[in-house]
Amino acid sequence: MESNSIKFLTLGIESSCDDTSIAVIDEELNVLAEKTASQIDSHKIWGGVIPELASRMHQEAIMPLLDDVLVEASVTNPAKEISLIASTTGPGLMGSLLVGAMTARALAFGWNVPFTTVNHLEGHIFAAIANAKDLKPPFISLIISGGHTEIILVKDFGSYELLGTTRDDAVGESFDKLSKFLGLGYPGGPIIDKLAETGKVMYDLPMPLCDTDEIEFSFSGLKTAAINLAAKLKEEGRVFCKNVPLNDIAASFQNTVCKILTSKLALAFDKTGIKALTLSGGVAANSAIRSALCDFCNKRSITLYMPQKHLCTDNGIMIAIAGYFAYKRGEVMNHRVSPSWSLW
Ligand code: KG4
Ligand code: ZN
């Protein structure tokens, strides 16, 4: 068996929100180990991520997770076997970012290994490469999560242009807030996704900003319209039993999100003439969105790169890959921890 010391191993650390995730990859982007400590159960009871709790939990999780990952990757002497350390330094929650980034810096110093900082959104762009190693720019990347709604033109690795984003709520945030209002729990995305399976698309909901050619989203108005619809149906005496009409509201809401996303993607593809799309972020797990994007891309002969669900949510693999590519480009970065670090 090939020894680790003759491979180029990158250790990637992600801790920007509520997942502590560490991975080791080799120069062929094979994943030697990946472990994630999710905090979701601790935040669930509060109906959202509590930043102070998140940073404390990262601190508790990170060293045991690192030990486990190194064992799984058969790394016995990291100072000799790890060639590069990459860590997210923004955007994200300040305390959470600090735990991962400071741990990574300390390890790099102690092991005398090169260190590079990674922008979290660049990480999401690289999630697609984990499954499609020969994917080359230019392509368009759609990132949809609890904190992000971005259509990005990837001109080259390291060269990004923001084509469109949201004016207000992120897509995932609108799922979470709607679910909270309906008393369904947190995180709302998977709950609404499941409810919609038995629902019918029977309510017309608004598609804010879809009457313009601007690539810009507004999910706050859609969320409010769905909340008002639920309140009205309740007032009219429609009983929310056996999930009816909650499942119809969920299906109608989700369908409208799909129509909004594809209408703005259409503008982005018309504008650029590009023929490839990558998808990432927690909302990319949504079954209706996945199938709407498959249809959209089939109709337009666009190649769709949709990573497995665990690569779409926050993970150390995408950070390791983005860091390794930056290192190969000679763009080792030393970006300070910054909650609003912009990629463009
Ligand atoms: O990427 P992620 O794990 O964390 C960040 O926000 O960075 O995304 C979490 C978001 C939450 O808003 C959650 O409700 C949403 O992704 N989500 C979904 C689904 N699974 C997770 N939204 C819609 N449908 C899903 N199946
Ligand atoms: Zn993320």
Short mmCIF file of C-alpha atoms and ligand atoms in Angstrom, two decimals:
data_model
loop_
_atom_site.label_atom_id
_atom_site.label_comp_id
_atom_site.label_asym_id
_atom_site.label_seq_id
_atom_site.Cartn_x
_atom_site.Cartn_y
_atom_site.Cartn_z
CA MET A 1 0.00 0.00 0.00
CA GLU A 2 1.19 3.51 -0.85
CA SER A 3 2.37 5.38 2.23
CA ASN A 4 0.69 8.68 3.15
CA SER A 5 4.05 10.45 3.35
CA ILE A 6 4.51 10.36 -0.44
CA LYS A 7 1.03 11.72 -1.15
CA PHE A 8 0.00 15.37 -0.97
CA LEU A 9 -2.64 15.39 1.76
CA THR A 10 -4.85 18.40 2.47
CA LEU A 11 -6.65 18.75 5.77
CA GLY A 12 -9.82 20.88 5.41
CA ILE A 13 -11.61 22.45 8.38
CA GLU A 14 -15.10 23.98 8.19
CA SER A 15 -16.83 25.65 11.15
CA SER A 16 -18.58 28.73 9.75
CA CYS A 17 -22.06 28.00 11.13
CA ASP A 18 -23.34 25.00 13.08
CA ASP A 19 -21.40 22.08 11.58
CA THR A 20 -17.87 21.23 12.66
CA SER A 21 -16.47 19.27 9.74
CA ILE A 22 -12.96 18.02 9.02
CA ALA A 23 -11.71 16.06 6.01
CA VAL A 24 -8.47 14.74 4.55
CA ILE A 25 -8.14 14.47 0.77
CA ASP A 26 -5.24 13.46 -1.45
CA GLU A 27 -3.98 15.14 -4.63
CA GLU A 28 -6.40 13.09 -6.75
CA LEU A 29 -9.24 14.45 -4.58
CA ASN A 30 -9.89 11.05 -3.04
CA VAL A 31 -11.46 11.48 0.38
CA LEU A 32 -9.34 9.61 2.95
CA ALA A 33 -11.57 10.65 5.84
CA GLU A 34 -14.39 13.01 6.65
CA LYS A 35 -16.25 13.57 9.90
CA THR A 36 -18.91 16.11 10.78
CA ALA A 37 -20.32 17.00 14.19
CA SER A 38 -23.76 18.48 13.62
CA GLN A 39 -25.21 20.77 16.27
CA ILE A 40 -28.72 20.74 14.83
CA ASP A 41 -30.36 18.98 17.79
CA SER A 42 -29.04 21.61 20.22
CA HIS A 43 -30.26 24.55 18.12
CA LYS A 44 -33.58 22.95 17.20
CA ILE A 45 -35.19 23.78 20.54
CA TRP A 46 -34.43 27.49 19.99
CA GLY A 47 -35.87 27.53 16.46
CA GLY A 48 -32.59 28.60 14.86
CA VAL A 49 -28.82 28.73 15.26
CA ILE A 50 -27.68 30.46 18.47
CA PRO A 51 -24.22 31.90 17.67
CA GLU A 52 -22.77 31.71 21.19
CA LEU A 53 -23.92 28.11 21.62
CA ALA A 54 -22.53 27.28 18.17
CA SER A 55 -19.02 28.51 18.97
CA ARG A 56 -18.96 26.67 22.31
CA MET A 57 -20.03 23.45 20.63
CA HIS A 58 -17.38 23.82 17.89
CA GLN A 59 -14.79 24.19 20.63
CA GLU A 60 -15.92 20.99 22.32
CA ALA A 61 -16.13 19.04 19.07
CA ILE A 62 -13.09 20.07 17.10
CA MET A 63 -10.14 18.25 18.73
CA PRO A 64 -11.87 14.86 19.18
CA LEU A 65 -13.11 15.16 15.58
CA LEU A 66 -9.57 15.88 14.37
CA ASP A 67 -8.23 12.82 16.23
CA ASP A 68 -10.92 10.61 14.65
CA VAL A 69 -10.28 11.97 11.16
CA LEU A 70 -6.52 11.42 11.39
CA VAL A 71 -7.05 7.85 12.58
CA GLU A 72 -9.52 7.16 9.76
CA ALA A 73 -7.09 8.63 7.21
CA SER A 74 -4.27 6.47 8.68
CA VAL A 75 -2.25 9.61 9.40
CA THR A 76 0.06 8.74 12.29
CA ASN A 77 2.58 11.57 11.96
CA PRO A 78 0.66 14.62 10.72
CA ALA A 79 3.70 16.90 10.68
CA LYS A 80 5.22 14.59 8.05
CA GLU A 81 2.09 13.37 6.28
CA ILE A 82 -0.16 16.45 6.02
CA SER A 83 1.04 18.78 3.25
CA LEU A 84 -1.51 21.61 3.49
CA ILE A 85 -4.15 22.86 5.92
CA ALA A 86 -7.17 24.80 4.64
CA SER A 87 -9.75 26.47 6.82
CA THR A 88 -12.85 28.63 6.28
CA THR A 89 -12.36 32.20 7.53
CA GLY A 90 -15.60 33.74 6.24
CA PRO A 91 -18.37 34.48 5.63
CA GLY A 92 -20.12 33.03 8.66
CA LEU A 93 -20.55 33.46 12.40
CA MET A 94 -17.57 35.18 14.03
CA GLY A 95 -17.20 32.87 17.05
CA SER A 96 -17.74 29.74 14.97
CA LEU A 97 -15.23 30.81 12.32
CA LEU A 98 -12.64 31.65 14.97
CA VAL A 99 -12.70 28.15 16.46
CA GLY A 100 -11.95 26.41 13.14
CA ALA A 101 -9.53 29.02 11.83
CA MET A 102 -7.52 29.36 15.03
CA THR A 103 -7.29 25.59 15.42
CA ALA A 104 -6.12 25.30 11.81
CA ARG A 105 -3.52 28.06 12.21
CA ALA A 106 -2.20 26.50 15.42
CA LEU A 107 -1.91 23.08 13.76
CA ALA A 108 -0.13 24.56 10.74
CA PHE A 109 2.31 26.36 13.04
CA GLY A 110 2.89 23.31 15.23
CA TRP A 111 3.32 20.89 12.33
CA ASN A 112 5.17 23.47 10.18
CA VAL A 113 2.76 22.92 7.29
CA PRO A 114 1.50 25.53 4.76
CA PHE A 115 -1.85 27.07 5.63
CA THR A 116 -4.46 28.70 3.41
CA THR A 117 -7.73 30.39 4.21
CA VAL A 118 -10.84 29.55 2.18
CA ASN A 119 -13.94 31.61 1.47
CA HIS A 120 -16.97 29.52 2.46
CA LEU A 121 -18.76 30.26 -0.84
CA GLU A 122 -15.72 29.20 -2.84
CA GLY A 123 -15.91 26.00 -0.82
CA HIS A 124 -19.53 25.47 -1.90
CA ILE A 125 -18.52 26.02 -5.54
CA PHE A 126 -15.89 23.29 -5.18
CA ALA A 127 -18.35 20.80 -3.63
CA ALA A 128 -19.36 19.82 -7.18
CA ILE A 129 -15.74 18.93 -8.03
CA ALA A 130 -15.74 16.17 -5.40
CA ASN A 131 -18.02 14.14 -7.70
CA ALA A 132 -16.90 15.54 -11.03
CA LYS A 133 -13.13 15.82 -10.89
CA ASP A 134 -12.77 16.93 -14.51
CA LEU A 135 -15.32 19.78 -14.22
CA LYS A 136 -13.72 22.88 -15.72
CA PRO A 137 -14.87 26.54 -15.78
CA PRO A 138 -16.67 28.40 -17.10
CA PHE A 139 -19.84 27.27 -15.34
CA ILE A 140 -22.63 28.76 -13.29
CA SER A 141 -22.92 27.86 -9.63
CA LEU A 142 -26.18 28.10 -7.68
CA ILE A 143 -25.68 28.21 -3.91
CA ILE A 144 -28.87 27.93 -1.87
CA SER A 145 -28.71 27.54 1.90
CA GLY A 146 -30.00 29.00 5.15
CA GLY A 147 -27.73 32.03 4.72
CA HIS A 148 -27.09 32.18 0.97
CA THR A 149 -28.88 32.55 -2.35
CA GLU A 150 -26.29 33.22 -5.01
CA ILE A 151 -26.00 32.72 -8.76
CA ILE A 152 -22.28 32.89 -9.46
CA LEU A 153 -20.40 32.93 -12.75
CA VAL A 154 -17.25 30.86 -12.30
CA LYS A 155 -15.07 32.32 -15.05
CA ASP A 156 -12.07 30.39 -13.86
CA PHE A 157 -11.03 28.79 -10.60
CA GLY A 158 -10.26 31.80 -8.43
CA SER A 159 -12.22 34.21 -10.66
CA TYR A 160 -15.86 34.71 -9.71
CA GLU A 161 -18.62 37.14 -10.63
CA LEU A 162 -21.82 37.48 -8.66
CA LEU A 163 -24.67 37.42 -11.19
CA GLY A 164 -27.47 37.63 -8.66
CA THR A 165 -28.43 37.32 -5.03
CA THR A 166 -31.34 38.01 -2.68
CA ARG A 167 -32.47 41.40 -1.44
CA ASP A 168 -33.77 39.95 1.80
CA ASP A 169 -34.26 36.37 3.06
CA ALA A 170 -32.13 33.53 1.78
CA VAL A 171 -34.12 30.62 0.28
CA GLY A 172 -33.50 28.33 3.27
CA GLU A 173 -34.36 31.13 5.66
CA SER A 174 -37.78 31.48 4.02
CA PHE A 175 -38.39 27.71 4.43
CA ASP A 176 -37.30 27.96 8.09
CA LYS A 177 -39.46 31.01 8.88
CA LEU A 178 -42.55 29.58 7.16
CA SER A 179 -42.15 26.32 9.08
CA LYS A 180 -41.71 28.22 12.35
CA PHE A 181 -44.88 30.21 11.74
CA LEU A 182 -46.82 27.05 10.93
CA GLY A 183 -45.55 25.52 14.19
CA LEU A 184 -43.77 22.74 12.37
CA GLY A 185 -40.25 23.07 13.81
CA TYR A 186 -36.66 23.73 12.73
CA PRO A 187 -34.99 23.34 10.29
CA GLY A 188 -38.01 24.01 8.13
CA GLY A 189 -36.66 22.87 4.75
CA PRO A 190 -36.80 19.10 5.28
CA ILE A 191 -40.17 19.39 7.08
CA ILE A 192 -41.79 21.38 4.26
CA ASP A 193 -40.18 19.11 1.68
CA LYS A 194 -41.74 16.04 3.38
CA LEU A 195 -45.15 17.71 3.81
CA ALA A 196 -45.21 18.74 0.16
CA GLU A 197 -44.92 15.08 -0.90
CA THR A 198 -48.60 14.60 -0.03
CA GLY A 199 -49.73 18.09 -1.06
CA LYS A 200 -51.15 19.58 -4.23
CA VAL A 201 -49.93 22.74 -5.91
CA MET A 202 -53.23 24.57 -5.59
CA TYR A 203 -52.47 28.05 -4.30
CA ASP A 204 -51.11 30.91 -6.40
CA LEU A 205 -48.31 32.64 -4.55
CA PRO A 206 -46.45 35.74 -5.71
CA MET A 207 -43.12 35.57 -7.51
CA PRO A 208 -41.42 38.79 -6.35
CA LEU A 209 -39.03 40.46 -8.83
CA CYS A 210 -39.85 37.91 -11.54
CA ASP A 211 -41.33 40.60 -13.79
CA THR A 212 -37.88 42.16 -14.26
CA ASP A 213 -34.78 41.14 -16.17
CA GLU A 214 -32.65 41.77 -13.12
CA ILE A 215 -31.10 38.65 -11.63
CA GLU A 216 -32.27 39.42 -8.14
CA PHE A 217 -34.36 37.47 -5.64
CA SER A 218 -36.76 38.42 -2.86
CA PHE A 219 -37.98 35.50 -0.77
CA SER A 220 -39.33 37.54 2.11
CA GLY A 221 -42.51 38.53 0.23
CA LEU A 222 -43.17 34.95 -0.86
CA LYS A 223 -42.73 33.69 2.70
CA THR A 224 -45.10 36.38 4.02
CA ALA A 225 -47.69 35.54 1.35
CA ALA A 226 -47.57 31.85 2.36
CA ILE A 227 -47.86 32.80 6.05
CA ASN A 228 -50.84 35.09 5.30
CA LEU A 229 -52.50 32.35 3.27
CA ALA A 230 -52.15 29.90 6.18
CA ALA A 231 -53.57 32.50 8.61
CA LYS A 232 -56.50 33.20 6.27
CA LEU A 233 -57.34 29.50 5.85
CA LYS A 234 -57.21 29.07 9.60
CA GLU A 235 -59.52 32.05 10.10
CA GLU A 236 -61.95 30.60 7.60
CA GLY A 237 -62.20 27.58 9.84
CA ARG A 238 -60.15 25.18 7.76
CA VAL A 239 -58.86 22.75 10.33
CA PHE A 240 -55.18 21.92 10.11
CA CYS A 241 -55.70 18.24 10.74
CA LYS A 242 -53.98 15.37 8.98
CA ASN A 243 -51.67 18.07 7.62
CA VAL A 244 -54.38 19.45 5.32
CA PRO A 245 -54.15 22.08 3.93
CA LEU A 246 -50.63 22.50 5.31
CA ASN A 247 -49.32 20.02 2.77
CA ASP A 248 -50.97 21.98 -0.05
CA ILE A 249 -49.43 25.21 1.24
CA ALA A 250 -46.05 23.45 1.44
CA ALA A 251 -46.37 22.08 -2.11
CA SER A 252 -47.49 25.46 -3.48
CA PHE A 253 -44.68 27.31 -1.67
CA GLN A 254 -42.03 24.87 -2.85
CA ASN A 255 -43.33 24.95 -6.41
CA THR A 256 -43.16 28.77 -6.41
CA VAL A 257 -39.57 28.65 -5.11
CA CYS A 258 -38.70 26.32 -8.01
CA LYS A 259 -40.31 28.66 -10.56
CA ILE A 260 -38.46 31.66 -9.14
CA LEU A 261 -35.09 29.90 -9.11
CA THR A 262 -35.45 28.58 -12.68
CA SER A 263 -36.69 31.93 -14.03
CA LYS A 264 -33.62 33.72 -12.68
CA LEU A 265 -31.30 30.92 -13.79
CA ALA A 266 -32.77 31.28 -17.29
CA LEU A 267 -31.69 34.92 -17.30
CA ALA A 268 -28.19 33.97 -16.13
CA PHE A 269 -27.79 31.32 -18.85
CA ASP A 270 -29.20 33.62 -21.54
CA LYS A 271 -26.80 36.35 -20.49
CA THR A 272 -23.68 34.17 -20.41
CA GLY A 273 -24.37 31.41 -22.94
CA ILE A 274 -22.81 28.94 -20.52
CA LYS A 275 -23.79 25.26 -20.63
CA ALA A 276 -22.99 23.91 -17.15
CA LEU A 277 -24.57 24.38 -13.74
CA THR A 278 -23.42 23.28 -10.29
CA LEU A 279 -25.68 23.18 -7.26
CA SER A 280 -24.75 23.45 -3.59
CA GLY A 281 -26.01 24.52 -0.13
CA GLY A 282 -28.41 22.81 2.28
CA VAL A 283 -31.53 23.69 0.24
CA ALA A 284 -30.06 21.68 -2.65
CA ALA A 285 -31.39 18.64 -0.75
CA ASN A 286 -34.94 19.70 -1.66
CA SER A 287 -36.55 17.08 -3.86
CA ALA A 288 -38.75 19.49 -5.84
CA ILE A 289 -35.83 21.85 -6.50
CA ARG A 290 -33.59 18.97 -7.59
CA SER A 291 -36.18 17.71 -10.03
CA ALA A 292 -37.04 21.22 -11.32
CA LEU A 293 -33.35 21.86 -12.00
CA CYS A 294 -33.01 18.50 -13.82
CA ASP A 295 -35.95 19.46 -16.08
CA PHE A 296 -34.61 22.97 -16.61
CA CYS A 297 -31.17 21.70 -17.60
CA ASN A 298 -32.53 18.91 -19.82
CA LYS A 299 -34.67 21.36 -21.76
CA ARG A 300 -31.73 23.71 -22.30
CA SER A 301 -29.05 21.05 -22.87
CA ILE A 302 -27.17 22.26 -19.81
CA THR A 303 -25.01 19.78 -17.91
CA LEU A 304 -26.09 19.73 -14.28
CA TYR A 305 -23.59 18.85 -11.54
CA MET A 306 -25.57 18.04 -8.45
CA PRO A 307 -23.36 16.69 -5.64
CA GLN A 308 -24.69 14.13 -3.16
CA LYS A 309 -26.67 15.72 -0.35
CA HIS A 310 -23.91 15.47 2.27
CA LEU A 311 -21.60 17.45 -0.02
CA CYS A 312 -24.25 20.15 -0.53
CA THR A 313 -24.40 21.02 3.19
CA ASP A 314 -21.39 22.49 4.98
CA ASN A 315 -18.48 20.04 4.95
CA GLY A 316 -14.70 19.83 5.30
CA ILE A 317 -14.24 18.11 1.91
CA MET A 318 -15.27 21.19 -0.10
CA ILE A 319 -12.92 23.37 1.97
CA ALA A 320 -10.02 20.94 1.47
CA ILE A 321 -10.64 20.86 -2.32
CA ALA A 322 -10.95 24.66 -2.63
CA GLY A 323 -7.79 25.10 -0.52
CA TYR A 324 -5.85 22.54 -2.56
CA PHE A 325 -6.84 24.20 -5.87
CA ALA A 326 -5.83 27.63 -4.51
CA TYR A 327 -2.49 26.18 -3.40
CA LYS A 328 -1.91 24.70 -6.87
CA ARG A 329 -2.67 28.11 -8.41
CA GLY A 330 -0.09 29.64 -6.09
CA GLU A 331 -2.82 31.61 -4.35
CA VAL A 332 -2.23 30.64 -0.75
CA MET A 333 -4.30 33.12 1.22
CA ASN A 334 -3.99 34.48 4.69
CA HIS A 335 -7.35 36.15 5.07
CA ARG A 336 -8.32 37.23 8.54
CA VAL A 337 -11.47 35.81 10.09
CA SER A 338 -14.27 37.94 8.70
CA PRO A 339 -18.04 37.24 9.00
CA SER A 340 -18.76 39.15 5.77
CA TRP A 341 -15.78 38.22 3.57
CA SER A 342 -16.92 38.83 -0.01
CA LEU A 343 -15.76 36.51 -2.79
CA TRP A 344 -16.06 39.25 -5.47
O1 KG4 B 1 -26.05 24.62 4.00
P1 KG4 B 1 -26.80 24.44 5.28
O2 KG4 B 1 -26.72 23.09 5.96
O3 KG4 B 1 -26.38 25.50 6.35
C1 KG4 B 1 -26.27 26.86 6.06
O4 KG4 B 1 -27.32 27.53 6.02
O5 KG4 B 1 -25.12 27.29 5.84
O6 KG4 B 1 -28.33 24.79 4.96
C2 KG4 B 1 -29.32 24.75 5.93
C3 KG4 B 1 -30.60 25.20 5.28
C4 KG4 B 1 -31.74 25.39 6.26
O7 KG4 B 1 -32.39 26.60 5.96
C5 KG4 B 1 -32.64 24.19 5.94
O8 KG4 B 1 -34.01 24.44 6.21
C6 KG4 B 1 -32.40 24.01 4.47
O9 KG4 B 1 -31.01 24.22 4.31
N1 KG4 B 1 -32.75 22.67 4.01
C7 KG4 B 1 -33.72 22.44 3.11
C8 KG4 B 1 -33.83 21.03 2.97
N2 KG4 B 1 -32.88 20.46 3.78
C9 KG4 B 1 -32.23 21.49 4.40
N3 KG4 B 1 -34.52 23.28 2.44
C10 KG4 B 1 -35.44 22.76 1.62
N4 KG4 B 1 -35.59 21.42 1.46
C11 KG4 B 1 -34.82 20.53 2.09
N5 KG4 B 1 -34.99 19.23 1.91
ZN ZN B 2 -22.73 26.82 3.68
#
